[in-house]
PDB file of C-alpha atoms in Angstrom:
ATOM      1  CA  ILE C  16      80.301  81.984 103.837  1.00 81.00           C
ATOM      2  CA  THR C  17      82.558  78.889 103.808  1.00 88.00           C
ATOM      3  CA  PRO C  18      85.008  80.212 101.170  1.00 86.00           C
ATOM      4  CA  VAL C  19      85.305  83.469 103.124  1.00 83.00           C
ATOM      5  CA  LEU C  20      86.090  81.555 106.331  1.00 87.00           C
ATOM      6  CA  ILE C  21      88.653  79.339 104.587  1.00 89.00           C
ATOM      7  CA  SER C  22      90.287  82.345 102.955  1.00 85.00           C
ATOM      8  CA  SER C  23      90.498  84.210 106.291  1.00 84.00           C
ATOM      9  CA  THR C  24      91.911  81.118 107.987  1.00 88.00           C
ATOM     10  CA  ILE C  25      94.679  80.674 105.417  1.00 86.00           C
ATOM     11  CA  TYR C  26      95.306  84.408 105.408  1.00 79.00           C
ATOM     12  CA  ASN C  27      95.858  84.515 109.188  1.00 81.00           C
ATOM     13  CA  ILE C  28      97.483  81.130 109.797  1.00 89.00           C
ATOM     14  CA  SER C  29     100.930  82.225 108.613  1.00 87.00           C
ATOM     15  CA  ASN C  30     101.666  84.016 111.881  1.00 84.00           C
ATOM     16  CA  LEU C  31     100.584  80.941 113.833  1.00 89.00           C
ATOM     17  CA  LEU C  32     103.103  78.828 111.895  1.00 94.00           C
ATOM     18  CA  ASP C  33     105.889  81.415 112.140  1.00 95.00           C
ATOM     19  CA  ASN C  34     106.368  80.920 115.874  1.00 94.00           C
ATOM     20  CA  PRO C  35     107.332  77.201 115.835  1.00 94.00           C
ATOM     21  CA  ILE C  36     109.361  77.585 112.626  1.00 96.00           C
ATOM     22  CA  TYR C  37     111.316  80.503 114.054  1.00 96.00           C
ATOM     23  CA  GLY C  38     111.729  78.886 117.460  1.00 94.00           C
ATOM     24  CA  ASN C  39     112.903  75.510 116.162  1.00 95.00           C
ATOM     25  CA  ILE C  40     115.433  77.008 113.747  1.00 96.00           C
ATOM     26  CA  VAL C  41     117.046  79.605 116.045  1.00 95.00           C
ATOM     27  CA  THR C  42     117.261  77.220 119.028  1.00 93.00           C
ATOM     28  CA  GLY C  43     118.015  74.033 117.105  1.00 92.00           C
ATOM     29  CA  ILE C  44     120.489  75.333 114.513  1.00 93.00           C
ATOM     30  CA  PHE C  45     121.926  78.533 115.999  1.00 92.00           C
ATOM     31  CA  ASP C  46     121.710  77.466 119.655  1.00 90.00           C
ATOM     32  CA  VAL C  47     119.924  80.637 120.753  1.00 92.00           C
ATOM     33  CA  SER C  48     118.706  80.394 124.339  1.00 92.00           C
ATOM     34  CA  SER C  49     114.984  80.016 124.991  1.00 91.00           C
ATOM     35  CA  LYS C  50     114.991  83.266 126.961  1.00 93.00           C
ATOM     36  CA  THR C  51     116.528  85.277 124.106  1.00 93.00           C
ATOM     37  CA  ARG C  52     114.179  83.674 121.586  1.00 94.00           C
ATOM     38  CA  ALA C  53     111.157  84.478 123.758  1.00 94.00           C
ATOM     39  CA  GLU C  54     112.298  88.095 124.177  1.00 94.00           C
ATOM     40  CA  LEU C  55     112.743  88.586 120.425  1.00 94.00           C
ATOM     41  CA  TRP C  56     109.430  86.954 119.626  1.00 96.00           C
ATOM     42  CA  GLY C  57     107.786  89.108 122.287  1.00 95.00           C
ATOM     43  CA  VAL C  58     109.064  92.269 120.602  1.00 95.00           C
ATOM     44  CA  TYR C  59     107.652  91.068 117.281  1.00 96.00           C
ATOM     45  CA  SER C  60     104.289  89.697 118.417  1.00 95.00           C
ATOM     46  CA  ALA C  61     103.411  91.895 121.402  1.00 95.00           C
ATOM     47  CA  LYS C  62     104.724  95.215 120.056  1.00 96.00           C
ATOM     48  CA  TYR C  63     105.357  95.225 116.310  1.00 97.00           C
ATOM     49  CA  ARG C  64     102.299  93.162 115.382  1.00 95.00           C
ATOM     50  CA  VAL C  65     100.032  94.970 117.840  1.00 95.00           C
ATOM     51  CA  LEU C  66     100.963  98.426 116.544  1.00 96.00           C
ATOM     52  CA  THR C  67     100.870  97.539 112.830  1.00 96.00           C
ATOM     53  CA  THR C  68      97.559  95.684 113.188  1.00 94.00           C
ATOM     54  CA  MET C  69      95.758  98.841 114.356  1.00 92.00           C
ATOM     55  CA  PRO C  70      95.789 100.678 110.977  1.00 93.00           C
ATOM     56  CA  ILE C  71      95.219  97.377 109.138  1.00 94.00           C
ATOM     57  CA  ALA C  72      91.990  97.040 111.143  1.00 92.00           C
ATOM     58  CA  ILE C  73      90.680 100.126 109.321  1.00 89.00           C
ATOM     59  CA  ALA C  74      91.159  98.352 105.977  1.00 88.00           C
ATOM     60  CA  SER C  75      89.460  95.291 107.457  1.00 89.00           C
ATOM     61  CA  SER C  76      86.435  97.384 108.467  1.00 90.00           C
ATOM     62  CA  LEU C  77      86.345  98.976 105.039  1.00 88.00           C
ATOM     63  CA  SER C  78      86.481  95.561 103.383  1.00 87.00           C
ATOM     64  CA  THR C  79      83.459  94.447 105.401  1.00 85.00           C
ATOM     65  CA  ALA C  80      81.564  97.538 104.285  1.00 87.00           C
ATOM     66  CA  ILE C  81      82.432  97.293 100.593  1.00 89.00           C
ATOM     67  CA  VAL C  82      81.217  93.715  99.977  1.00 89.00           C
ATOM     68  CA  PRO C  83      77.433  94.463  99.994  1.00 90.00           C
ATOM     69  CA  ALA C  84      77.962  97.516  97.772  1.00 90.00           C
ATOM     70  CA  MET C  85      80.051  95.481  95.339  1.00 91.00           C
ATOM     71  CA  VAL C  86      77.436  92.737  95.265  1.00 91.00           C
ATOM     72  CA  ARG C  87      74.681  95.207  94.370  1.00 92.00           C
ATOM     73  CA  SER C  88      76.688  96.628  91.470  1.00 93.00           C
ATOM     74  CA  TYR C  89      77.722  93.129  90.348  1.00 92.00           C
ATOM     75  CA  ILE C  90      74.142  91.818  90.295  1.00 93.00           C
ATOM     76  CA  ALA C  91      72.996  94.947  88.419  1.00 94.00           C
ATOM     77  CA  LYS C  92      75.882  94.432  85.928  1.00 92.00           C
ATOM     78  CA  ASP C  93      76.956  98.014  86.654  1.00 94.00           C
ATOM     79  CA  LYS C  94      80.586  97.791  85.532  1.00 91.00           C
ATOM     80  CA  GLN C  95      81.232 101.504  85.993  1.00 93.00           C
ATOM     81  CA  GLY C  96      79.748 101.406  89.485  1.00 93.00           C
ATOM     82  CA  MET C  97      81.976  98.476  90.437  1.00 93.00           C
ATOM     83  CA  GLU C  98      85.085 100.227  89.148  1.00 93.00           C
ATOM     84  CA  ASN C  99      84.200 103.423  91.015  1.00 93.00           C
ATOM     85  CA  LYS C 100      83.710 101.510  94.276  1.00 92.00           C
ATOM     86  CA  VAL C 101      86.981  99.610  93.839  1.00 93.00           C
ATOM     87  CA  SER C 102      88.881 102.800  93.058  1.00 93.00           C
ATOM     88  CA  LEU C 103      87.386 104.651  96.036  1.00 91.00           C
ATOM     89  CA  ALA C 104      88.011 101.772  98.461  1.00 92.00           C
ATOM     90  CA  LEU C 105      91.634 101.343  97.367  1.00 94.00           C
ATOM     91  CA  LYS C 106      92.383 105.065  97.488  1.00 94.00           C
ATOM     92  CA  PHE C 107      90.776 105.511 100.893  1.00 93.00           C
ATOM     93  CA  SER C 108      92.595 102.532 102.412  1.00 94.00           C
ATOM     94  CA  MET C 109      95.941 103.739 101.047  1.00 96.00           C
ATOM     95  CA  LEU C 110      95.297 107.291 102.295  1.00 95.00           C
ATOM     96  CA  ILE C 111      95.101 105.746 105.772  1.00 95.00           C
ATOM     97  CA  ALA C 112      97.723 102.990 105.428  1.00 97.00           C
ATOM     98  CA  PHE C 113     100.611 105.100 104.119  1.00 97.00           C
ATOM     99  CA  PRO C 114     100.658 107.785 106.854  1.00 97.00           C
ATOM    100  CA  CYS C 115     100.000 105.258 109.631  1.00 97.00           C
ATOM    101  CA  GLY C 116     102.789 103.001 108.391  1.00 97.00           C
ATOM    102  CA  MET C 117     105.136 105.940 107.850  1.00 98.00           C
ATOM    103  CA  GLY C 118     104.424 107.277 111.324  1.00 97.00           C
ATOM    104  CA  LEU C 119     105.178 103.903 112.925  1.00 97.00           C
ATOM    105  CA  SER C 120     108.376 103.593 110.886  1.00 97.00           C
ATOM    106  CA  VAL C 121     109.650 107.054 111.812  1.00 97.00           C
ATOM    107  CA  LEU C 122     108.474 107.158 115.438  1.00 97.00           C
ATOM    108  CA  GLY C 123     108.561 103.427 116.156  1.00 96.00           C
ATOM    109  CA  GLY C 124     111.178 103.743 118.884  1.00 95.00           C
ATOM    110  CA  PRO C 125     109.577 106.663 120.744  1.00 96.00           C
ATOM    111  CA  ILE C 126     106.075 105.135 120.450  1.00 97.00           C
ATOM    112  CA  ASN C 127     107.290 101.836 121.910  1.00 96.00           C
ATOM    113  CA  GLN C 128     109.050 103.682 124.700  1.00 96.00           C
ATOM    114  CA  LEU C 129     105.854 105.638 125.395  1.00 95.00           C
ATOM    115  CA  LEU C 130     103.493 102.639 125.374  1.00 96.00           C
ATOM    116  CA  PHE C 131     105.680  99.738 126.521  1.00 95.00           C
ATOM    117  CA  GLY C 132     108.715 101.376 128.143  1.00 94.00           C
ATOM    118  CA  ASP C 133     110.928  99.772 125.494  1.00 92.00           C
ATOM    119  CA  GLY C 134     113.442 102.193 124.013  1.00 88.00           C
ATOM    120  CA  SER C 135     115.833  99.550 122.665  1.00 92.00           C
ATOM    121  CA  LYS C 136     117.538  99.998 119.315  1.00 92.00           C
ATOM    122  CA  ARG C 137     116.397  96.534 118.162  1.00 92.00           C
ATOM    123  CA  THR C 138     112.726  97.408 118.658  1.00 95.00           C
ATOM    124  CA  ALA C 139     113.165 100.732 116.836  1.00 95.00           C
ATOM    125  CA  THR C 140     114.884  98.904 113.948  1.00 96.00           C
ATOM    126  CA  ILE C 141     112.077  96.360 113.637  1.00 96.00           C
ATOM    127  CA  MET C 142     109.523  99.176 113.559  1.00 97.00           C
ATOM    128  CA  ILE C 143     111.170 100.624 110.428  1.00 97.00           C
ATOM    129  CA  PHE C 144     109.435  97.855 108.451  1.00 97.00           C
ATOM    130  CA  SER C 145     105.995  99.089 109.589  1.00 97.00           C
ATOM    131  CA  LEU C 146     105.302 101.075 106.423  1.00 97.00           C
ATOM    132  CA  LEU C 147     105.618  98.027 104.158  1.00 98.00           C
ATOM    133  CA  THR C 148     103.661  95.769 106.507  1.00 97.00           C
ATOM    134  CA  VAL C 149     100.738  98.168 106.929  1.00 97.00           C
ATOM    135  CA  VAL C 150     100.490  98.966 103.208  1.00 97.00           C
ATOM    136  CA  VAL C 151     100.674  95.401 101.829  1.00 97.00           C
ATOM    137  CA  PHE C 152      98.301  93.930 104.419  1.00 96.00           C
ATOM    138  CA  SER C 153      95.800  96.770 104.005  1.00 96.00           C
ATOM    139  CA  LEU C 154      95.944  96.280 100.233  1.00 96.00           C
ATOM    140  CA  SER C 155      95.613  92.503 100.411  1.00 95.00           C
ATOM    141  CA  THR C 156      92.687  92.781 102.854  1.00 94.00           C
ATOM    142  CA  ILE C 157      90.707  95.191 100.699  1.00 95.00           C
ATOM    143  CA  SER C 158      91.486  93.302  97.473  1.00 95.00           C
ATOM    144  CA  ASN C 159      90.230  90.062  99.055  1.00 94.00           C
ATOM    145  CA  ALA C 160      86.927  91.821  99.797  1.00 93.00           C
ATOM    146  CA  ILE C 161      86.703  93.148  96.231  1.00 94.00           C
ATOM    147  CA  LEU C 162      87.033  89.637  94.794  1.00 95.00           C
ATOM    148  CA  GLN C 163      84.450  88.301  97.237  1.00 92.00           C
ATOM    149  CA  GLY C 164      82.117  91.143  96.263  1.00 93.00           C
ATOM    150  CA  ILE C 165      82.175  90.128  92.582  1.00 94.00           C
ATOM    151  CA  ASP C 166      81.378  86.494  93.441  1.00 93.00           C
ATOM    152  CA  LYS C 167      84.934  85.178  92.987  1.00 94.00           C
ATOM    153  CA  LEU C 168      84.971  83.594  96.423  1.00 92.00           C
ATOM    154  CA  ASN C 169      87.477  80.853  95.646  1.00 94.00           C
ATOM    155  CA  ILE C 170      90.159  83.116  94.189  1.00 96.00           C
ATOM    156  CA  PRO C 171      91.224  84.650  97.553  1.00 94.00           C
ATOM    157  CA  ILE C 172      91.564  81.088  98.880  1.00 94.00           C
ATOM    158  CA  LYS C 173      93.863  80.112  96.007  1.00 95.00           C
ATOM    159  CA  ASN C 174      95.908  83.307  96.167  1.00 96.00           C
ATOM    160  CA  SER C 175      96.302  83.102  99.947  1.00 95.00           C
ATOM    161  CA  ALA C 176      97.311  79.435  99.729  1.00 95.00           C
ATOM    162  CA  ILE C 177      99.960  80.178  97.083  1.00 96.00           C
ATOM    163  CA  SER C 178     101.284  83.041  99.187  1.00 96.00           C
ATOM    164  CA  LEU C 179     101.369  80.850 102.295  1.00 96.00           C
ATOM    165  CA  VAL C 180     103.410  78.163 100.530  1.00 96.00           C
ATOM    166  CA  LEU C 181     105.903  80.783  99.303  1.00 96.00           C
ATOM    167  CA  HIS C 182     106.032  82.271 102.796  1.00 96.00           C
ATOM    168  CA  LEU C 183     106.846  78.887 104.341  1.00 95.00           C
ATOM    169  CA  ILE C 184     109.683  78.481 101.824  1.00 96.00           C
ATOM    170  CA  ILE C 185     111.082  81.999 102.175  1.00 97.00           C
ATOM    171  CA  LEU C 186     111.064  82.136 105.986  1.00 97.00           C
ATOM    172  CA  PRO C 187     113.488  79.209 106.604  1.00 97.00           C
ATOM    173  CA  VAL C 188     115.759  80.513 103.827  1.00 97.00           C
ATOM    174  CA  LEU C 189     115.923  83.950 105.472  1.00 97.00           C
ATOM    175  CA  LEU C 190     116.586  82.349 108.849  1.00 96.00           C
ATOM    176  CA  ILE C 191     119.138  79.698 107.846  1.00 96.00           C
ATOM    177  CA  VAL C 192     120.917  81.147 104.792  1.00 96.00           C
ATOM    178  CA  PHE C 193     120.822  84.881 105.524  1.00 96.00           C
ATOM    179  CA  ARG C 194     120.678  84.543 109.335  1.00 95.00           C
ATOM    180  CA  LEU C 195     118.299  87.473 109.735  1.00 96.00           C
ATOM    181  CA  ASP C 196     116.912  86.254 113.075  1.00 95.00           C
ATOM    182  CA  ILE C 197     113.603  87.965 113.997  1.00 96.00           C
ATOM    183  CA  TYR C 198     113.908  90.258 110.968  1.00 97.00           C
ATOM    184  CA  ALA C 199     113.337  87.156 108.821  1.00 97.00           C
ATOM    185  CA  VAL C 200     109.846  86.800 110.299  1.00 97.00           C
ATOM    186  CA  VAL C 201     109.072  90.467 109.616  1.00 97.00           C
ATOM    187  CA  ILE C 202     110.314  90.258 106.002  1.00 97.00           C
ATOM    188  CA  GLY C 203     108.491  86.949 105.529  1.00 96.00           C
ATOM    189  CA  ASP C 204     105.266  88.608 106.658  1.00 95.00           C
ATOM    190  CA  ILE C 205     105.763  91.407 104.146  1.00 97.00           C
ATOM    191  CA  THR C 206     106.406  88.976 101.275  1.00 96.00           C
ATOM    192  CA  PHE C 207     103.228  87.075 102.185  1.00 96.00           C
ATOM    193  CA  GLY C 208     101.072  90.211 102.108  1.00 96.00           C
ATOM    194  CA  LEU C 209     102.786  91.479  98.964  1.00 97.00           C
ATOM    195  CA  THR C 210     102.249  88.177  97.133  1.00 97.00           C
ATOM    196  CA  VAL C 211      98.552  88.160  98.033  1.00 96.00           C
ATOM    197  CA  SER C 212      98.216  91.772  96.850  1.00 97.00           C
ATOM    198  CA  ILE C 213      99.932  91.090  93.508  1.00 97.00           C
ATOM    199  CA  LEU C 214      97.943  87.920  92.801  1.00 97.00           C
ATOM    200  CA  ASN C 215      94.701  89.666  93.762  1.00 96.00           C
ATOM    201  CA  ALA C 216      95.538  92.604  91.495  1.00 96.00           C
ATOM    202  CA  PHE C 217      95.964  90.255  88.527  1.00 96.00           C
ATOM    203  CA  SER C 218      92.688  88.498  89.417  1.00 97.00           C
ATOM    204  CA  ILE C 219      90.789  91.795  89.678  1.00 96.00           C
ATOM    205  CA  LYS C 220      92.149  92.872  86.308  1.00 95.00           C
ATOM    206  CA  LYS C 221      91.230  89.524  84.759  1.00 95.00           C
ATOM    207  CA  HIS C 222      87.642  89.404  86.029  1.00 94.00           C
ATOM    208  CA  MET C 223      86.800  93.130  86.129  1.00 93.00           C
ATOM    209  CA  GLY C 224      89.169  94.666  83.617  1.00 92.00           C
ATOM    210  CA  TYR C 225      90.245  97.095  86.354  1.00 91.00           C
ATOM    211  CA  SER C 226      93.907  98.065  86.790  1.00 90.00           C
ATOM    212  CA  HIS C 227      95.250  99.906  89.805  1.00 88.00           C
ATOM    213  CA  ASP C 228      95.894 103.602  89.233  1.00 89.00           C
ATOM    214  CA  LEU C 229      99.461 103.544  90.539  1.00 92.00           C
ATOM    215  CA  ARG C 230      99.853 107.319  90.559  1.00 92.00           C
ATOM    216  CA  GLU C 231      96.640 108.206  92.378  1.00 92.00           C
ATOM    217  CA  THR C 232      96.404 105.151  94.624  1.00 94.00           C
ATOM    218  CA  PHE C 233     100.019 104.638  95.661  1.00 95.00           C
ATOM    219  CA  LEU C 234     102.447 107.331  94.479  1.00 95.00           C
ATOM    220  CA  ARG C 235     100.582 110.409  95.736  1.00 94.00           C
ATOM    221  CA  PRO C 236      99.805 109.010  99.213  1.00 96.00           C
ATOM    222  CA  PHE C 237     103.419 107.851  99.496  1.00 97.00           C
ATOM    223  CA  ILE C 238     104.816 111.287  98.595  1.00 96.00           C
ATOM    224  CA  CYS C 239     102.452 112.986 101.053  1.00 97.00           C
ATOM    225  CA  SER C 240     103.382 110.463 103.742  1.00 97.00           C
ATOM    226  CA  ALA C 241     107.096 110.898 103.043  1.00 97.00           C
ATOM    227  CA  ALA C 242     106.775 114.660 103.518  1.00 97.00           C
ATOM    228  CA  MET C 243     104.844 114.011 106.708  1.00 98.00           C
ATOM    229  CA  GLY C 244     107.468 111.542 107.932  1.00 97.00           C
ATOM    230  CA  ILE C 245     110.329 113.994 107.388  1.00 97.00           C
ATOM    231  CA  MET C 246     108.557 116.793 109.264  1.00 97.00           C
ATOM    232  CA  CYS C 247     107.495 114.362 111.977  1.00 96.00           C
ATOM    233  CA  TYR C 248     111.088 113.236 112.542  1.00 97.00           C
ATOM    234  CA  ILE C 249     112.385 116.819 112.557  1.00 97.00           C
ATOM    235  CA  ALA C 250     109.678 117.844 115.046  1.00 97.00           C
ATOM    236  CA  TYR C 251     110.599 115.002 117.408  1.00 97.00           C
ATOM    237  CA  TRP C 252     114.334 115.651 117.090  1.00 96.00           C
ATOM    238  CA  LEU C 253     114.041 119.396 117.717  1.00 96.00           C
ATOM    239  CA  THR C 254     111.633 118.968 120.621  1.00 96.00           C
ATOM    240  CA  SER C 255     113.848 116.316 122.246  1.00 95.00           C
ATOM    241  CA  LYS C 256     116.710 118.819 122.263  1.00 94.00           C
ATOM    242  CA  ILE C 257     114.585 121.384 124.104  1.00 94.00           C
ATOM    243  CA  ILE C 258     112.398 119.159 126.297  1.00 92.00           C
ATOM    244  CA  PRO C 259     114.005 115.712 126.761  1.00 92.00           C
ATOM    245  CA  ILE C 260     110.732 114.047 127.772  1.00 95.00           C
ATOM    246  CA  ASN C 261     109.811 111.266 125.363  1.00 96.00           C
ATOM    247  CA  ALA C 262     106.033 111.380 125.936  1.00 96.00           C
ATOM    248  CA  LEU C 263     105.778 115.103 125.189  1.00 96.00           C
ATOM    249  CA  CYS C 264     108.116 114.899 122.189  1.00 97.00           C
ATOM    250  CA  THR C 265     106.225 111.941 120.718  1.00 97.00           C
ATOM    251  CA  LEU C 266     102.777 113.479 121.128  1.00 97.00           C
ATOM    252  CA  PHE C 267     103.964 116.793 119.699  1.00 97.00           C
ATOM    253  CA  ALA C 268     105.536 115.024 116.692  1.00 97.00           C
ATOM    254  CA  ILE C 269     102.281 113.118 116.070  1.00 97.00           C
ATOM    255  CA  MET C 270     100.297 116.379 116.144  1.00 97.00           C
ATOM    256  CA  VAL C 271     102.735 117.918 113.661  1.00 97.00           C
ATOM    257  CA  ALA C 272     102.413 114.823 111.464  1.00 97.00           C
ATOM    258  CA  VAL C 273      98.603 115.043 111.371  1.00 97.00           C
ATOM    259  CA  ILE C 274      98.650 118.713 110.406  1.00 97.00           C
ATOM    260  CA  VAL C 275     101.395 118.320 107.790  1.00 97.00           C
ATOM    261  CA  TYR C 276      99.703 115.310 106.174  1.00 97.00           C
ATOM    262  CA  ALA C 277      96.359 117.114 105.970  1.00 96.00           C
ATOM    263  CA  VAL C 278      97.951 120.215 104.418  1.00 96.00           C
ATOM    264  CA  VAL C 279     100.031 118.225 101.910  1.00 96.00           C
ATOM    265  CA  LEU C 280      96.964 116.190 100.887  1.00 94.00           C
ATOM    266  CA  ILE C 281      95.035 119.371 100.159  1.00 94.00           C
ATOM    267  CA  ILE C 282      97.931 120.976  98.266  1.00 93.00           C
ATOM    268  CA  SER C 283      98.497 117.850  96.159  1.00 90.00           C
ATOM    269  CA  GLY C 284      94.802 117.583  95.358  1.00 86.00           C
TER     270      GLY C 284
END
């Protein structure tokens, strides 16, 4: 279990390091007040991270479930069984991650206003990144479990460590050179998850001979989610013109999104 614990620690420590890096740079170099810094970090950690972590938790649960099944197929040298399990796990996690991320990106402002009473433009802008965050972290979580299931326990440690080093280089550059403020932390998070996902994909291909089916695993769920997102936005916009009550408009738009996504999934096969 030790490699799994180390991998999880490295995987989750980036957010712990982001706070002091962000705080020291924006207050020390750009002379941002402690109050403003705390407010911005609060939007990121207490709203953005909380909402995006919810769909990622589904991928985390799935990753826990897939490890024993992968181990059985690996011990039995059932290559086809392993590939089927990997394919099913990836497709299922993406079928959840894409619509959840898209929904948070499109309705990020109204959802925050509904849950936290925060209807600010800055919060709504940060939430636009939700789609990328949810997808890359769901993918990296499930791919870590796949590698652990085929007895490559040290590879997630190496890949997470490489990604963490890159993250710690990219974050100060985004803050100091590009002056992206709190958006630098959000983009840095995405690059960390994306790097882990890419490195894991290469490792899975190397040790299993399995390559991601880009069309079935990513393109189709994205297209279905995009259609859902458009209809969801239109539903919220139209309802807000008739009944200017955010809670009702948001809940109605979410109901429309669920129905549209289900229908589009069936139509697209």
